mmCIF file of C-alpha atoms in Angstrom:
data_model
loop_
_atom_site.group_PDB
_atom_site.id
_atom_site.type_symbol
_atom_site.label_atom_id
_atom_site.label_comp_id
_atom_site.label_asym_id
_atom_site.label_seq_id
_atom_site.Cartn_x
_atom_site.Cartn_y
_atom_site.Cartn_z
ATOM 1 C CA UNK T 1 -76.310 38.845 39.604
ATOM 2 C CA UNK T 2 -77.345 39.498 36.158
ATOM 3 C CA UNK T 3 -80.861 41.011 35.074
ATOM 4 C CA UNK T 4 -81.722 38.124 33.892
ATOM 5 C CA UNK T 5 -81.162 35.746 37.247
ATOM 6 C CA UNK T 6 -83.196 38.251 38.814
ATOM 7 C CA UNK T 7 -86.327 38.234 36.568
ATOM 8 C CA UNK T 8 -86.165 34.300 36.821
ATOM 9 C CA UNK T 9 -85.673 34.426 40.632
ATOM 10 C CA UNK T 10 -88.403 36.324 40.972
ATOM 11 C CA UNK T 11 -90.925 34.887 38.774
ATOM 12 C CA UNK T 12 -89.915 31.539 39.947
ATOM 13 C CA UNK T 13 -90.853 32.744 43.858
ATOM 14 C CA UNK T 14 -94.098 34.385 42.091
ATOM 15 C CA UNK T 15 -94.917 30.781 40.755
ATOM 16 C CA UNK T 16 -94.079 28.789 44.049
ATOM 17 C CA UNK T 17 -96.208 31.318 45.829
ATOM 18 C CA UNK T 18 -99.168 31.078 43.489
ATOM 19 C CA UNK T 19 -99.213 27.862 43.404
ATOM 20 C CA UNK T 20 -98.777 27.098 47.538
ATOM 21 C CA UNK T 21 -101.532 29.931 47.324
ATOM 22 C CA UNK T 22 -104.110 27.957 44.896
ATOM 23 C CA UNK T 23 -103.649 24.861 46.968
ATOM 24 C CA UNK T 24 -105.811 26.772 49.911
ATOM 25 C CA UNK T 25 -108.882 27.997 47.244
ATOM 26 C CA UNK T 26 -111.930 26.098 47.047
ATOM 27 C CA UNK T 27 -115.763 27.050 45.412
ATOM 28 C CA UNK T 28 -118.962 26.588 46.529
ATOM 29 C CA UNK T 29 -122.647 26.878 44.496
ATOM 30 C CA UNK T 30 -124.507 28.904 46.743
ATOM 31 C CA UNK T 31 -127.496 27.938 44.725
ATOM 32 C CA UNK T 32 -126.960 24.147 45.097
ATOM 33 C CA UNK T 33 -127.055 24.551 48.884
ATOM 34 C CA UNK T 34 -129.988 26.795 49.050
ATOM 35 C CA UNK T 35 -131.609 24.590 46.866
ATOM 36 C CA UNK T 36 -131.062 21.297 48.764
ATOM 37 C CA UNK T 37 -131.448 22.752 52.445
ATOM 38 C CA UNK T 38 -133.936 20.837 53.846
ATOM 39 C CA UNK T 39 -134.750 24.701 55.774
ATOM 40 C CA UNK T 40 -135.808 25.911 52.220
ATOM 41 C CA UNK T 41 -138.685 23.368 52.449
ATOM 42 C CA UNK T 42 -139.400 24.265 56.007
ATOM 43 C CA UNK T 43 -139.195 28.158 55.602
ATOM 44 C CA UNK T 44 -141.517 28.253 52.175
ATOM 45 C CA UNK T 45 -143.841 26.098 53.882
ATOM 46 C CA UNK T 46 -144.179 28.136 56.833
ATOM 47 C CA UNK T 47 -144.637 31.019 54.793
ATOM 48 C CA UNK T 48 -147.269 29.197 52.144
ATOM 49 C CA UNK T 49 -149.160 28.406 55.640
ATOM 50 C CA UNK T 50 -148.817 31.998 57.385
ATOM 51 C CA UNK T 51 -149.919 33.788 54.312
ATOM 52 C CA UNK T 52 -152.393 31.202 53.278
ATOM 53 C CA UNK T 53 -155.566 33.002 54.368
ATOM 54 C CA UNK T 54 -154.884 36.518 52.916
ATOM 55 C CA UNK T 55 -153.992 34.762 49.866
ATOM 56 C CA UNK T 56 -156.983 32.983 49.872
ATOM 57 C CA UNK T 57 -159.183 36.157 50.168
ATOM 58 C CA UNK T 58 -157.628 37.778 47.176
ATOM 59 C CA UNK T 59 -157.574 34.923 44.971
ATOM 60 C CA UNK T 60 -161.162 34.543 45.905
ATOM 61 C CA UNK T 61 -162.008 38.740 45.625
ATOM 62 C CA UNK T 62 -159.904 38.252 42.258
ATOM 63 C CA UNK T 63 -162.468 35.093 40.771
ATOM 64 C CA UNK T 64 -165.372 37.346 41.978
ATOM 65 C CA UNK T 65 -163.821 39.857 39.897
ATOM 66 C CA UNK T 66 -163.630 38.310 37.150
ATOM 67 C CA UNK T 67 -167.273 36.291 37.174
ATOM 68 C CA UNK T 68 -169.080 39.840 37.575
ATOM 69 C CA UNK T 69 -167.005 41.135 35.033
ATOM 70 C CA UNK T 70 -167.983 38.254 32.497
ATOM 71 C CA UNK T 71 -171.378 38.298 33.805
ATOM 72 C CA UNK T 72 -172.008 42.222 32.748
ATOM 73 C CA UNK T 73 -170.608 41.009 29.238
ATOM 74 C CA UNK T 74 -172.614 38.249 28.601
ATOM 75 C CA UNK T 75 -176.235 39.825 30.603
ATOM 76 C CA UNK T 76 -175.411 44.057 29.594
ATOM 77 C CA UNK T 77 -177.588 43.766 26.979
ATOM 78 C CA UNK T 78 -180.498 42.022 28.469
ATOM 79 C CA UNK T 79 -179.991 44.239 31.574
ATOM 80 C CA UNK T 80 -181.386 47.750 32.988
ATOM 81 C CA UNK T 81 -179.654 50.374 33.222
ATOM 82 C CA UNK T 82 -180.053 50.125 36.968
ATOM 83 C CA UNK T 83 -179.164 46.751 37.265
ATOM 84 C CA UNK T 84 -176.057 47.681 34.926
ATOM 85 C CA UNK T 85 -175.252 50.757 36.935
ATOM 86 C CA UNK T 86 -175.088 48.333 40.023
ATOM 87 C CA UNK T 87 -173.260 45.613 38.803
ATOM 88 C CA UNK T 88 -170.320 48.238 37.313
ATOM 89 C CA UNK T 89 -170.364 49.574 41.011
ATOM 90 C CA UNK T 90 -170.203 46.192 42.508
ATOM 91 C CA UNK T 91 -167.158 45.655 40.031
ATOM 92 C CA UNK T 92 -165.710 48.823 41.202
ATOM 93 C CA UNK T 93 -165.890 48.261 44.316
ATOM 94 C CA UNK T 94 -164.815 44.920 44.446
ATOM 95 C CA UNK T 95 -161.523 45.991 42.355
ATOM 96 C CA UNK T 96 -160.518 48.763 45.454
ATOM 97 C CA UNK T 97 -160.898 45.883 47.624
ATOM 98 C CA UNK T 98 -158.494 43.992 45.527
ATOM 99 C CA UNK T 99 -156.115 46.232 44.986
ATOM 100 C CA UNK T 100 -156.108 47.520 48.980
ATOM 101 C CA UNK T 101 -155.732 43.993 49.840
ATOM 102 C CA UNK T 102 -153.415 42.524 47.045
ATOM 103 C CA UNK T 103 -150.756 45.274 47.204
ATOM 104 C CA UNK T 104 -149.932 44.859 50.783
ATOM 105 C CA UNK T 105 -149.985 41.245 50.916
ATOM 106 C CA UNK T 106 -147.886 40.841 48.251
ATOM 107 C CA UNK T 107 -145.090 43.361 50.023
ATOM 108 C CA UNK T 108 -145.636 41.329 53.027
ATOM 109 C CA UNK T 109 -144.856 38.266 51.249
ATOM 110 C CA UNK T 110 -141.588 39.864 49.462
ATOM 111 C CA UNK T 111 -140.837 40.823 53.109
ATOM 112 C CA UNK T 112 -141.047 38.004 54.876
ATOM 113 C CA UNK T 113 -139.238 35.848 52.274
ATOM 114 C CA UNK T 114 -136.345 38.351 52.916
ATOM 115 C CA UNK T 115 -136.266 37.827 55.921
ATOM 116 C CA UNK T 116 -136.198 33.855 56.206
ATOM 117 C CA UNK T 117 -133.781 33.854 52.412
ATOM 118 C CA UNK T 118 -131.224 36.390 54.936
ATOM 119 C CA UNK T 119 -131.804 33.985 57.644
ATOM 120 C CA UNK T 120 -130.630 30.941 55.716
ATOM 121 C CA UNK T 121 -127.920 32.583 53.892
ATOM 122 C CA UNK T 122 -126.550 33.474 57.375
ATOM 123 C CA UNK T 123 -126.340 29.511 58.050
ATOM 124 C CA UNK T 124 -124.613 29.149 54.906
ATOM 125 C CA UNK T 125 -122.286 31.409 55.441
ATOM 126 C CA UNK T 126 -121.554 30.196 58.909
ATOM 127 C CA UNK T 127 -121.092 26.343 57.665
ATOM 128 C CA UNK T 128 -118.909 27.978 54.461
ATOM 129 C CA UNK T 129 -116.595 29.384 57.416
ATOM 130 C CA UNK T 130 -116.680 26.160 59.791
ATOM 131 C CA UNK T 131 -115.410 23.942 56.396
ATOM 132 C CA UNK T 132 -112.778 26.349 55.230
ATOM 133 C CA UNK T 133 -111.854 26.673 58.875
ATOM 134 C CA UNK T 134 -111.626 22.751 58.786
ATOM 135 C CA UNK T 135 -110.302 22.126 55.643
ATOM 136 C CA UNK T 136 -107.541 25.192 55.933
ATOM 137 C CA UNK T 137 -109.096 27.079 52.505
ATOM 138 C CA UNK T 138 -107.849 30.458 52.592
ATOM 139 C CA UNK T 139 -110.656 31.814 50.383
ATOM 140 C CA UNK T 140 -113.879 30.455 48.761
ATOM 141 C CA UNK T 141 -115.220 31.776 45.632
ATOM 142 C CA UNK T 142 -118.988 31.375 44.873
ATOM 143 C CA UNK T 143 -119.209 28.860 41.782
ATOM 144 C CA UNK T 144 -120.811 31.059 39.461
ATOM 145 C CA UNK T 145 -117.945 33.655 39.581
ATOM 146 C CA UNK T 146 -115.518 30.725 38.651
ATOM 147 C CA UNK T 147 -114.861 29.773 34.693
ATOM 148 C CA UNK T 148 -113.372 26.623 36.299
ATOM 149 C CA UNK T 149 -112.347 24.187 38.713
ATOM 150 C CA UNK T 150 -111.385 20.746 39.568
ATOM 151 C CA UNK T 151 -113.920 19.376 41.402
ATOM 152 C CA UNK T 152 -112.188 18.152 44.214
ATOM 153 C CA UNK T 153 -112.095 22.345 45.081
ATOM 154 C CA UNK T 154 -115.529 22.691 45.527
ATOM 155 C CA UNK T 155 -116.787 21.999 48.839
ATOM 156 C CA UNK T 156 -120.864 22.813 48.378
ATOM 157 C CA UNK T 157 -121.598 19.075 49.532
ATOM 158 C CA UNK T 158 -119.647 19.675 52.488
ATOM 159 C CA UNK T 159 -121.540 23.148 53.133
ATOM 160 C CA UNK T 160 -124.835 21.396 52.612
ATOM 161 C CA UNK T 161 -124.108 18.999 55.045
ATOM 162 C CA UNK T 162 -122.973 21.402 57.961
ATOM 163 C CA UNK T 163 -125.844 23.603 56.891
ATOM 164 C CA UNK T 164 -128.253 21.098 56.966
ATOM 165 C CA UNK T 165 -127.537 20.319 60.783
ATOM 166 C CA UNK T 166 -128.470 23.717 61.820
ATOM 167 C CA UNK T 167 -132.360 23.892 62.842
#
């Protein structure tokens, strides 16, 4: 067998297996299923409610903040210097509050969102293995890392709607 015969052999077995191996690839848009997971809804509304107090408190400590601070700019002049003095401590002190308070709440909040986001990729990563599993794909690529494909490859409506039966 010539040189030649053997290149062609071979790429023509490189060919066959590529393409009996891109028959078994699909995609899915791991943002598309996040987005339409009806558990999104549920897990940002349980964490609007369980935060909603704090927040509350600090958006109110943050308008007091800011009244007293346009209150000493509009009233300094017509003000003593005690009453001044007072209502810069007031400010002060209302700020330390703030920040004490806004800080932690907000790394709570980053926390927690974690949390649930980890919680709800884990589904989607379990219903991305049950349809490959079902469908035979050999590997999934996440859309975004993908120039291209047909859209009979990508399987993100059938993740949704495994996903979406999880509670």
């Amino acid at each position: 067998m010539t040189l030649a015969k053997k290149i062609l052999a071979l790429t023509t077995g490189i060919l066959f297996s590529v393409t009996a191996w891109a028959e078994s690839i699909a995609v899915v848009d791991v943002q598309k299923v996040v987005a339409q997971l009806p558990q999104m809804a549920a897990m940002q509304q349980q964490l609007q409610q369980e935060f909603a107090g704090a927040a509350e408190e600090v958006e109110k400590l943050k308008s007091d903040i800011q009244f007293n601070m346009e209150k000493f700019q509009r009233e300094s002049m017509t003000m003593s210097q005690e009453q001044q003095d007072k209502l810069r401590s007031d400010i002060e002190t209302m700020q330390q509050s703030y920040q004490a308070k806004a800080q932690p709440l907000q790394e709570n909040i980053r926390r927690r969102q974690a949390e649930e986001r980890n919680k709800i990729m884990a589904i989607i990563k379990t219903a991305v293995d049950e349809v490959a599993a079902e469908k035979k794909i050999d590997v999934v690529f996440q859309a975004q890392s993908v120039a291209f494909v047909a859209p009979e490859k990508d399987i993100s409506q059938l993740v949704i709607e495994k996903a979406s039966k999880v509670k």
